Each structure stands twice: as C-alpha cells, then as structure tokens.
XYZ file of N, CA and C in Angstrom:
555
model
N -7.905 4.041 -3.994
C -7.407 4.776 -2.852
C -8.510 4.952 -1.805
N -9.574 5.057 -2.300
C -10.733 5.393 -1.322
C -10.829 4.310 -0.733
N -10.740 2.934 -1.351
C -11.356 1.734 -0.251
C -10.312 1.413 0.779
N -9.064 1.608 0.321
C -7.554 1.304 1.057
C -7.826 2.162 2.526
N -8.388 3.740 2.065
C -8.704 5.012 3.238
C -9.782 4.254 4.127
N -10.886 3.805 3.473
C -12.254 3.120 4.231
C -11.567 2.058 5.053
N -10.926 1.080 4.818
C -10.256 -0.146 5.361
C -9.586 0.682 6.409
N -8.214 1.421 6.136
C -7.998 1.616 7.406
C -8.637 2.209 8.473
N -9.485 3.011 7.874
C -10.638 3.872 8.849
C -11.097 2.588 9.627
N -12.027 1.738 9.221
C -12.269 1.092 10.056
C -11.692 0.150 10.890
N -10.250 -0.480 10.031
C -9.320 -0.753 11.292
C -8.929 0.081 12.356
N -8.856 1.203 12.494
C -8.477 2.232 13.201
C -9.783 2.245 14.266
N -10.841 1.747 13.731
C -12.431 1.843 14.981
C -12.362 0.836 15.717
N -11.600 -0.319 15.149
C -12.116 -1.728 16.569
C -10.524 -1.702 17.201
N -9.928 -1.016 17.222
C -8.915 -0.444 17.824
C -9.181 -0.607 19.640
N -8.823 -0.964 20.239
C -8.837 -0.715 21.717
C -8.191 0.322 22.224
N -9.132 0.865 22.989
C -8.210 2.197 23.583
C -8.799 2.006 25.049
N -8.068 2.772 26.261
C -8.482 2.611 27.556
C -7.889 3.949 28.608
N -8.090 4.124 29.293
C -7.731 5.345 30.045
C -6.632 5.066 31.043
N -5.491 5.160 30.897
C -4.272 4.922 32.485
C -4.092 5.952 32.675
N -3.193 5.896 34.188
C -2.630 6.798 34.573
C -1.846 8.121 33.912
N -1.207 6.987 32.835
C -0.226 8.233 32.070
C -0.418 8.611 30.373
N -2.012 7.625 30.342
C -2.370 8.387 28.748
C -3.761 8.587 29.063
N -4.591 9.591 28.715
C -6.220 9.067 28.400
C -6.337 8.340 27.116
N -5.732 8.391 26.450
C -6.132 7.245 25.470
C -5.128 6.454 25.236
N -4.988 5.591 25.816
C -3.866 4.508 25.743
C -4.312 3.482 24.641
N -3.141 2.921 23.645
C -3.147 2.235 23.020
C -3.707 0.970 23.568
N -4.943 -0.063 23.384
C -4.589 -1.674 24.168
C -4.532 -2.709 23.480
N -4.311 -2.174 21.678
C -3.685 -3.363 21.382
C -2.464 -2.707 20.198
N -2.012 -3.750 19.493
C -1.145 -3.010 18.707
C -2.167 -3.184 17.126
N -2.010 -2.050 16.325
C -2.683 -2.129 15.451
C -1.677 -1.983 14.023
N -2.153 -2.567 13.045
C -1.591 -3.080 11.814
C -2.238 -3.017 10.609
N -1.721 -2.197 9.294
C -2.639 -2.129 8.548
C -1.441 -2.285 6.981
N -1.991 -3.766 6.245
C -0.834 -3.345 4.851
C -1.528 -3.672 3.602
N -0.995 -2.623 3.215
C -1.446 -2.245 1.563
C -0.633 -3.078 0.391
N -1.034 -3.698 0.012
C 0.008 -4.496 -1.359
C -0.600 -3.976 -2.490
N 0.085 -3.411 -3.479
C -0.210 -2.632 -4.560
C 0.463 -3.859 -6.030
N 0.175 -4.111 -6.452
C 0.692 -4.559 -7.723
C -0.037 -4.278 -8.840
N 1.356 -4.184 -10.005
C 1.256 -3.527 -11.177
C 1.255 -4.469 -12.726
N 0.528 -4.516 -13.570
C 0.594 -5.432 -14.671
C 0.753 -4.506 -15.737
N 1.812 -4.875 -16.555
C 1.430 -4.639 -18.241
C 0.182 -4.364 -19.026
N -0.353 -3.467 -19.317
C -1.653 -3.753 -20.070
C -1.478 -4.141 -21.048
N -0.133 -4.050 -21.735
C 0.089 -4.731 -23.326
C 0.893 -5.573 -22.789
N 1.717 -5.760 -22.741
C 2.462 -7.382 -22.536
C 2.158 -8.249 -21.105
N 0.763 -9.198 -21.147
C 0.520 -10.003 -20.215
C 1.428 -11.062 -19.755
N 2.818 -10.794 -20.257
C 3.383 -11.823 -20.044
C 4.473 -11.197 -19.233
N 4.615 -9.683 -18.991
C 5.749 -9.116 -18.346
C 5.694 -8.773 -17.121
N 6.538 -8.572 -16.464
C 6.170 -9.015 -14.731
C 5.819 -7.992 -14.669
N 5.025 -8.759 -13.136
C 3.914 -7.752 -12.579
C 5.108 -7.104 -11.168
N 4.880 -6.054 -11.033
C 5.939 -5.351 -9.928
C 5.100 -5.317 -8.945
N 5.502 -5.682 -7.309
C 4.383 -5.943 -6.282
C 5.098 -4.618 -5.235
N 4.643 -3.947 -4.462
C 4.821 -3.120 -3.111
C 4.384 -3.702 -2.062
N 4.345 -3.150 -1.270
C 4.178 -3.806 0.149
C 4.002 -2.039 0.999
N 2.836 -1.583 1.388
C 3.145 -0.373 2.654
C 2.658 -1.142 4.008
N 3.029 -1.088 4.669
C 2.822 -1.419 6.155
C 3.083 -0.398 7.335
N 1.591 -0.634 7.872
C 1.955 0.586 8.772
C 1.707 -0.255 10.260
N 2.195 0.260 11.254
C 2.232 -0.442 12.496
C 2.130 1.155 13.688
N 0.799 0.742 14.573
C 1.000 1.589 15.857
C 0.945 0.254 16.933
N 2.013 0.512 17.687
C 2.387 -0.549 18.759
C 1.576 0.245 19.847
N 0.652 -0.797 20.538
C 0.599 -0.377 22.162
C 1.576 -0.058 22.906
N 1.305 0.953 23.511
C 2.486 1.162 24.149
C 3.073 0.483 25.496
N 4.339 0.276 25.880
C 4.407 -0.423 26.850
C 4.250 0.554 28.253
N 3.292 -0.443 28.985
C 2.782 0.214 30.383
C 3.137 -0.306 31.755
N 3.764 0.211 32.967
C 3.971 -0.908 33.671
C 2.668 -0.710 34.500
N 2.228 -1.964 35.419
C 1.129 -2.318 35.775
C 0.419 -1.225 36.476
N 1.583 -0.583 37.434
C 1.068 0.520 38.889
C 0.467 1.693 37.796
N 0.685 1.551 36.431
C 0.385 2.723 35.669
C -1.164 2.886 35.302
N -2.024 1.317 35.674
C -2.964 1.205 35.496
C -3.648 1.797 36.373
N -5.141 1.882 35.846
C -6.118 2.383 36.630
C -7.114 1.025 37.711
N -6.668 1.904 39.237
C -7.421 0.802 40.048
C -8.726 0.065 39.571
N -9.189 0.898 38.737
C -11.117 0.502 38.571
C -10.820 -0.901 37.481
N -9.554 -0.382 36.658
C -9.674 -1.366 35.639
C -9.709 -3.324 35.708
N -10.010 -3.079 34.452
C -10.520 -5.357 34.959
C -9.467 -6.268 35.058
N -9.389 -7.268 35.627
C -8.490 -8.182 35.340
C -8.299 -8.575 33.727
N -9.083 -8.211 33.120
C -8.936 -8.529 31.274
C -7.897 -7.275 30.803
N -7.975 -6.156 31.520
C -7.236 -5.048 31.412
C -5.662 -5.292 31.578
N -5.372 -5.780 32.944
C -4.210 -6.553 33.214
C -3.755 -7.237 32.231
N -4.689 -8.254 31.859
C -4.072 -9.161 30.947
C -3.533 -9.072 29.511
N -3.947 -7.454 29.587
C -4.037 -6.652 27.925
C -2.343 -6.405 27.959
N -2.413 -5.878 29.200
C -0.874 -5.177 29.567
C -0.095 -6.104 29.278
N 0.041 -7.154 30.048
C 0.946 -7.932 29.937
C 1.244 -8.606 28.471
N -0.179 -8.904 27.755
C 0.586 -9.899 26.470
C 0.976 -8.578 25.258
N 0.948 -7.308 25.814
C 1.267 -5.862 25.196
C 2.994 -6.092 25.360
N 3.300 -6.095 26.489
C 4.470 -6.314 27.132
C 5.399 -7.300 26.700
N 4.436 -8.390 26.619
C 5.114 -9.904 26.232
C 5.537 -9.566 24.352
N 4.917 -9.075 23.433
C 4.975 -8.892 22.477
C 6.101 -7.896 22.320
N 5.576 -6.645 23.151
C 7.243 -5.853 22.805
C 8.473 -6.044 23.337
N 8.491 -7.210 24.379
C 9.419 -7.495 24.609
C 10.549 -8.382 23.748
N 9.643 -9.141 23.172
C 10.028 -10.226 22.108
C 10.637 -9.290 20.378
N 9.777 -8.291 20.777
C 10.018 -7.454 19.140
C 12.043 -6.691 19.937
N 11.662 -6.313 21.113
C 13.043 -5.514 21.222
C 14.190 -7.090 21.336
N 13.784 -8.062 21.350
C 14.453 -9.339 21.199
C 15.361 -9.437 19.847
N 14.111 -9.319 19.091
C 14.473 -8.880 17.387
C 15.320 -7.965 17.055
N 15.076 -6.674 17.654
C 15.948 -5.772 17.033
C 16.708 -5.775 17.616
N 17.306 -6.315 19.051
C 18.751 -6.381 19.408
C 19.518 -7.345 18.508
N 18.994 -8.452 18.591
C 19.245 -9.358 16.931
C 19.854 -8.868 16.020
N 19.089 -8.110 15.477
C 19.275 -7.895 14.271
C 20.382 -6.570 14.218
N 19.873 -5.834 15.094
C 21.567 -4.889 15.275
C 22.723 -5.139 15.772
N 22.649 -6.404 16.392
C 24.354 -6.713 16.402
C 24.886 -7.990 15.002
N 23.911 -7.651 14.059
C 23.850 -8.284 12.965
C 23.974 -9.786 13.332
N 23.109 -10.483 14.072
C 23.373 -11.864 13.895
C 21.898 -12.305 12.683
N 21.280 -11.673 12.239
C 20.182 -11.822 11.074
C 21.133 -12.728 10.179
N 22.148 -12.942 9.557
C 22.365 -13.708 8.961
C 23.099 -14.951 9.338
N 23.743 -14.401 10.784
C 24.738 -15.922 11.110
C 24.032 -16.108 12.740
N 23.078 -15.504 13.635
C 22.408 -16.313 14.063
C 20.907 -16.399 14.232
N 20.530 -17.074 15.602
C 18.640 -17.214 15.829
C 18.492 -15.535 15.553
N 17.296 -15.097 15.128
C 16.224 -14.336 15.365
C 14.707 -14.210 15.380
N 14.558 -14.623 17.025
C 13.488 -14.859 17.286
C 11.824 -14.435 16.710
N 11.634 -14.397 15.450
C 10.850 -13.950 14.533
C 9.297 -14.672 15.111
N 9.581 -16.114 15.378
C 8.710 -16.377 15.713
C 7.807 -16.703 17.481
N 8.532 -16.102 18.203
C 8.705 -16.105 19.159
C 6.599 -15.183 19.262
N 6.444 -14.761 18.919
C 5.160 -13.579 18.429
C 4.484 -13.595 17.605
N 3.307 -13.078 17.760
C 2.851 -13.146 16.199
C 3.245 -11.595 15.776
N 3.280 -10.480 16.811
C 3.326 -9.387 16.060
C 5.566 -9.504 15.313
N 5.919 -10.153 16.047
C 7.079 -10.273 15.772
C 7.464 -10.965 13.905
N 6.462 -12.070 13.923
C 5.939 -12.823 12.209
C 5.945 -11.948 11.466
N 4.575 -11.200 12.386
C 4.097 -10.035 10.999
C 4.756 -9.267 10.251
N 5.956 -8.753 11.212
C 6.723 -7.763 11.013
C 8.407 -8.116 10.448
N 8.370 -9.443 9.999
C 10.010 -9.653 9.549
C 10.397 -9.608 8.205
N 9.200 -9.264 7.612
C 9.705 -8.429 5.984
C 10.267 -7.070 6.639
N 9.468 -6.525 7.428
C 9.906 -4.859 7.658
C 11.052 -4.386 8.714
N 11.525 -5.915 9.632
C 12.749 -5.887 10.109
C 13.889 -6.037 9.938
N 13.946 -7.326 8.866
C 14.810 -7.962 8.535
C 14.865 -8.253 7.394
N 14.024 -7.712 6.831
C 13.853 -8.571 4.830
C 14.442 -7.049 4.084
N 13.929 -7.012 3.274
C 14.467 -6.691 1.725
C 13.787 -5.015 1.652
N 13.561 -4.548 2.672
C 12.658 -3.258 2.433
C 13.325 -2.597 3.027
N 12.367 -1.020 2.600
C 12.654 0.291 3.205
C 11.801 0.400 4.742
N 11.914 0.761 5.788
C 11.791 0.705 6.846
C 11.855 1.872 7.792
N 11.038 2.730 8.106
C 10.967 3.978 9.286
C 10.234 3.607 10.755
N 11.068 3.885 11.633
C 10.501 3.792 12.461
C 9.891 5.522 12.906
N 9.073 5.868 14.022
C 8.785 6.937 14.347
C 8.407 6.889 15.884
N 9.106 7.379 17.250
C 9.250 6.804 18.331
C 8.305 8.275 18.758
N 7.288 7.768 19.722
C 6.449 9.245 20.324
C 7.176 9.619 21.522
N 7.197 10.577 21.783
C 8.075 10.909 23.479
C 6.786 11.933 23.940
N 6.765 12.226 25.660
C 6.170 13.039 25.975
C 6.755 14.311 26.584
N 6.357 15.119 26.501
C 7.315 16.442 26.985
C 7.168 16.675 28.403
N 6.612 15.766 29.180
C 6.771 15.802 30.950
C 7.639 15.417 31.532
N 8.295 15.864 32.079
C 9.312 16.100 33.260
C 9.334 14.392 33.624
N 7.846 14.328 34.494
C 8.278 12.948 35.114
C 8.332 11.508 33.897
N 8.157 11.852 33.063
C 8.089 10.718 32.217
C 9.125 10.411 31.132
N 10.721 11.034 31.993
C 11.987 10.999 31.616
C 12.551 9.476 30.854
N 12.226 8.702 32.193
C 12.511 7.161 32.344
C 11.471 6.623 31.054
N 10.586 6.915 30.550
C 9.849 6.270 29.569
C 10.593 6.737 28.434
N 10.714 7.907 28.000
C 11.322 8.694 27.037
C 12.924 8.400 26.857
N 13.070 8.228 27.833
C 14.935 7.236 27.993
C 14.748 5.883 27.351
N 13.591 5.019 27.735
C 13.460 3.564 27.443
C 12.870 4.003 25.570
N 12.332 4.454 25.403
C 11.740 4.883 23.786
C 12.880 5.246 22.832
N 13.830 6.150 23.329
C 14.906 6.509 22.509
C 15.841 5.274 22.382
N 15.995 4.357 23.600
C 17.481 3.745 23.892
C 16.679 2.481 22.107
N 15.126 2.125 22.329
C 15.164 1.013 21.628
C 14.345 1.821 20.084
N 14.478 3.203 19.792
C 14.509 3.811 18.428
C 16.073 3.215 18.006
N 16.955 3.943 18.954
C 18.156 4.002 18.769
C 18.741 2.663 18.032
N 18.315 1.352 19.043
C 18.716 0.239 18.535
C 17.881 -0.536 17.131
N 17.002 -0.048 16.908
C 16.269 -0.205 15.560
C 16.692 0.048 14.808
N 17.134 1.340 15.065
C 18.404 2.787 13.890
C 19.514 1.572 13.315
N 19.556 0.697 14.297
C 21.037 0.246 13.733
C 21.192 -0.914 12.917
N 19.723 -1.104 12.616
C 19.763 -2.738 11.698
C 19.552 -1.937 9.999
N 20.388 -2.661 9.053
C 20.684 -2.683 8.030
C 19.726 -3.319 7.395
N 18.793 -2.681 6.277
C 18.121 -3.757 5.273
C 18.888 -3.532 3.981
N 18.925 -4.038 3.030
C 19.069 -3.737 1.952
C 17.754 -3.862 0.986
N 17.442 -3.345 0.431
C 16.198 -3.184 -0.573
C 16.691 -3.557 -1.804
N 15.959 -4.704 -2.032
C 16.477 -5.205 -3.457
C 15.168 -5.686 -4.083
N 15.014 -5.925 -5.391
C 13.532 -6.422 -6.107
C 13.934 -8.005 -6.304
N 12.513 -7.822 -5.710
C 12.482 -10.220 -5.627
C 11.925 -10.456 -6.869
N 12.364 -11.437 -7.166
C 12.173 -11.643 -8.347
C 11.659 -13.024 -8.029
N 10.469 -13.333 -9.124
C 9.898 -15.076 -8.846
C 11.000 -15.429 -10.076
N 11.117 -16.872 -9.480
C 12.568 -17.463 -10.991
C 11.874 -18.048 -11.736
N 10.245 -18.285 -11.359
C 10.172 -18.899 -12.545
C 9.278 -17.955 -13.793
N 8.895 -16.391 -13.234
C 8.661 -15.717 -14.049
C 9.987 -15.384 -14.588
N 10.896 -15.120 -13.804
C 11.942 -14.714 -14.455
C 12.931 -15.711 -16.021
N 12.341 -16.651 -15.111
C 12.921 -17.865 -16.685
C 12.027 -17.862 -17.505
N 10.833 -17.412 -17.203
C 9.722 -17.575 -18.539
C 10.294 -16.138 -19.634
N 10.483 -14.577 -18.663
C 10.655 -13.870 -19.272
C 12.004 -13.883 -20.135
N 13.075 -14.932 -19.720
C 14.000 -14.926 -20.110
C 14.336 -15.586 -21.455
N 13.519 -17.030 -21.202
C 12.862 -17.700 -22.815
C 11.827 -16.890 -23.548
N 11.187 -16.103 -23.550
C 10.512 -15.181 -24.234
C 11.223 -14.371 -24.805
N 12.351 -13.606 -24.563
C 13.334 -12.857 -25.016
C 14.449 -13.795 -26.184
N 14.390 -14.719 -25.458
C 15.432 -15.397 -26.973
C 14.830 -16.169 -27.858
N 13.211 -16.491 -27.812
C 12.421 -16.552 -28.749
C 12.398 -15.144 -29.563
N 12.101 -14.277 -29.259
C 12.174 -13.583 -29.902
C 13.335 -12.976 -30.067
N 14.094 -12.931 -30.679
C 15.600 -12.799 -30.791
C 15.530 -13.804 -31.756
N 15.617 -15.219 -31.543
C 15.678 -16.250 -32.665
C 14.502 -15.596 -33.372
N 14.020 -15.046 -33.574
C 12.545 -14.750 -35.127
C 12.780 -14.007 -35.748
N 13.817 -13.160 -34.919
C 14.257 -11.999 -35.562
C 15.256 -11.963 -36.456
N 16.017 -13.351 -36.154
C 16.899 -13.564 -36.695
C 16.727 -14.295 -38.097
C-alpha cells in the first residue's frame, strides 16, 4: 500500500498545473493513475489467480481559449487545445455508448489515447463512478450546465460487471477437477 501511495504521490508532482482566468490552479494535462491488484492461492498454485483493476482519472479541464491568460505561451495554447481535442473525443464515447450503440455500432475508442486508456472503464466489464466538479459562481453557470449535461450522459451507459475468465486457465482448472474426481473414484 505504501508504494501504490508513493507512485501516486509522485504522479500527482509532474502533473501540470497553470494559472487562467477561471482557476489558479488549472489542470494542463489529464492525469491517470491504475492499480492492478492480483491474488494467488498460497496452497493450490494451480487455482486462479483473481486480478482487479482501480483506475483513477483527473481530466483537465476543458477551457475555452479567451479563458487564458494573456502572458501565457503559445505551448500553453497548444495544451488547451489537445485538452479539448481529447475531451471532445471522450464526450464522442459516451454519447456512443449511451445511446447504446457499444454493441451494434463504431465507438470511437481509438480516436485518443486518453479515450484507449479508458475503454475498460467505459465500456468493458467494470464498476465505474464518475465525479463531475461544479463551481458555486454565478458567472460560471454555462460551465456548470456543460459539466452536468455530459455527467448526465455518462450516467446513462450501462456496464455490466462480470469476472473474465482466461479459457485456458479455465480448461486447465476444469481437467484438474475431473482428474481428481476420477482418483477418487
């Protein structure tokens, strides 16, 4: 647990952050951190190993340009935009996937990389929370409108959580069982 805490700590340090108009600490990139936990038998080396998956995701937030700060660089700009380009492509996904075409049509998964990263936790086999930040200012209605409308549409994609199974552990464990069964017999 401690090294999992150290790891994200220091993912959390090369983190980009920058000052706009409407955050002092604005997100400038999106940051990503996943834990895979798996479990073995200590007495039966032959019985499956059960795997997890935690994934945590803070998205940059989306900024429009005038929101920037005059002083800032043209590399700054360019932060915005492929910030933009990425969540645009992710709300691509989850319109996708909430008018359920995930199984009968495209979903642009690969359209991104943060979009890749994230299609076990959109569209696959897991449990899934989103958590949308709002700000409590008056003028920042229209942001807080755009945050809810695409929580909202996230809300509406269906995973089912089921355990994957490898088939060919599963056929090993399955001939292991009627070996033993035939010995017993």
């Amino acid at each position: 647990a401690e090294q999992a805490l150290a790891l994200f700590e220091g993912g959390v340090q090369h983190k980009r952050m920058a000052e706009t108009r409407m955050n002092a600490a604005s997100s400038r990139s999106h940051c990503m951190f996943s834990l895979s936990v798996q479990v073995e038998d200590p007495v039966d080396a032959a019985a499956f190993t059960q795997e997890g998956r935690l994934t945590l995701v803070d998205l940059a937030g989306s900024e429009r340009q005038s929101a920037l700060l005059d002083a800032q660089s043209k590399a700054a700009m360019q932060d915005s935009v492929e910030i933009n380009k990425s969540l645009f492509t992710l709300r691509k996904v989850i319109l996708a996937l909430s008018e359920g075409k995930g199984t009968a049509g495209h979903v642009p998964y690969r359209d991104s990389t943060l979009t890749r990263l994230l299609k076990r936790s959109l569209g696959g086999s897991c449990h899934t929370l989103m958590i949308a930040c709002l700000s409590p200012e008056d003028i920042l209605i229209d942001e807080n409108h755009s945050t809810l409308a695409y929580a909202t549409r996230a809300r509406a994609i269906t995973n089912v959580p089921v355990v994957n199974l490898d088939p060919r552990a599963a056929r090993v464990r399955a001939l292991q069982q009627e070996v033993a069964t035939l010995k017993t017999e």
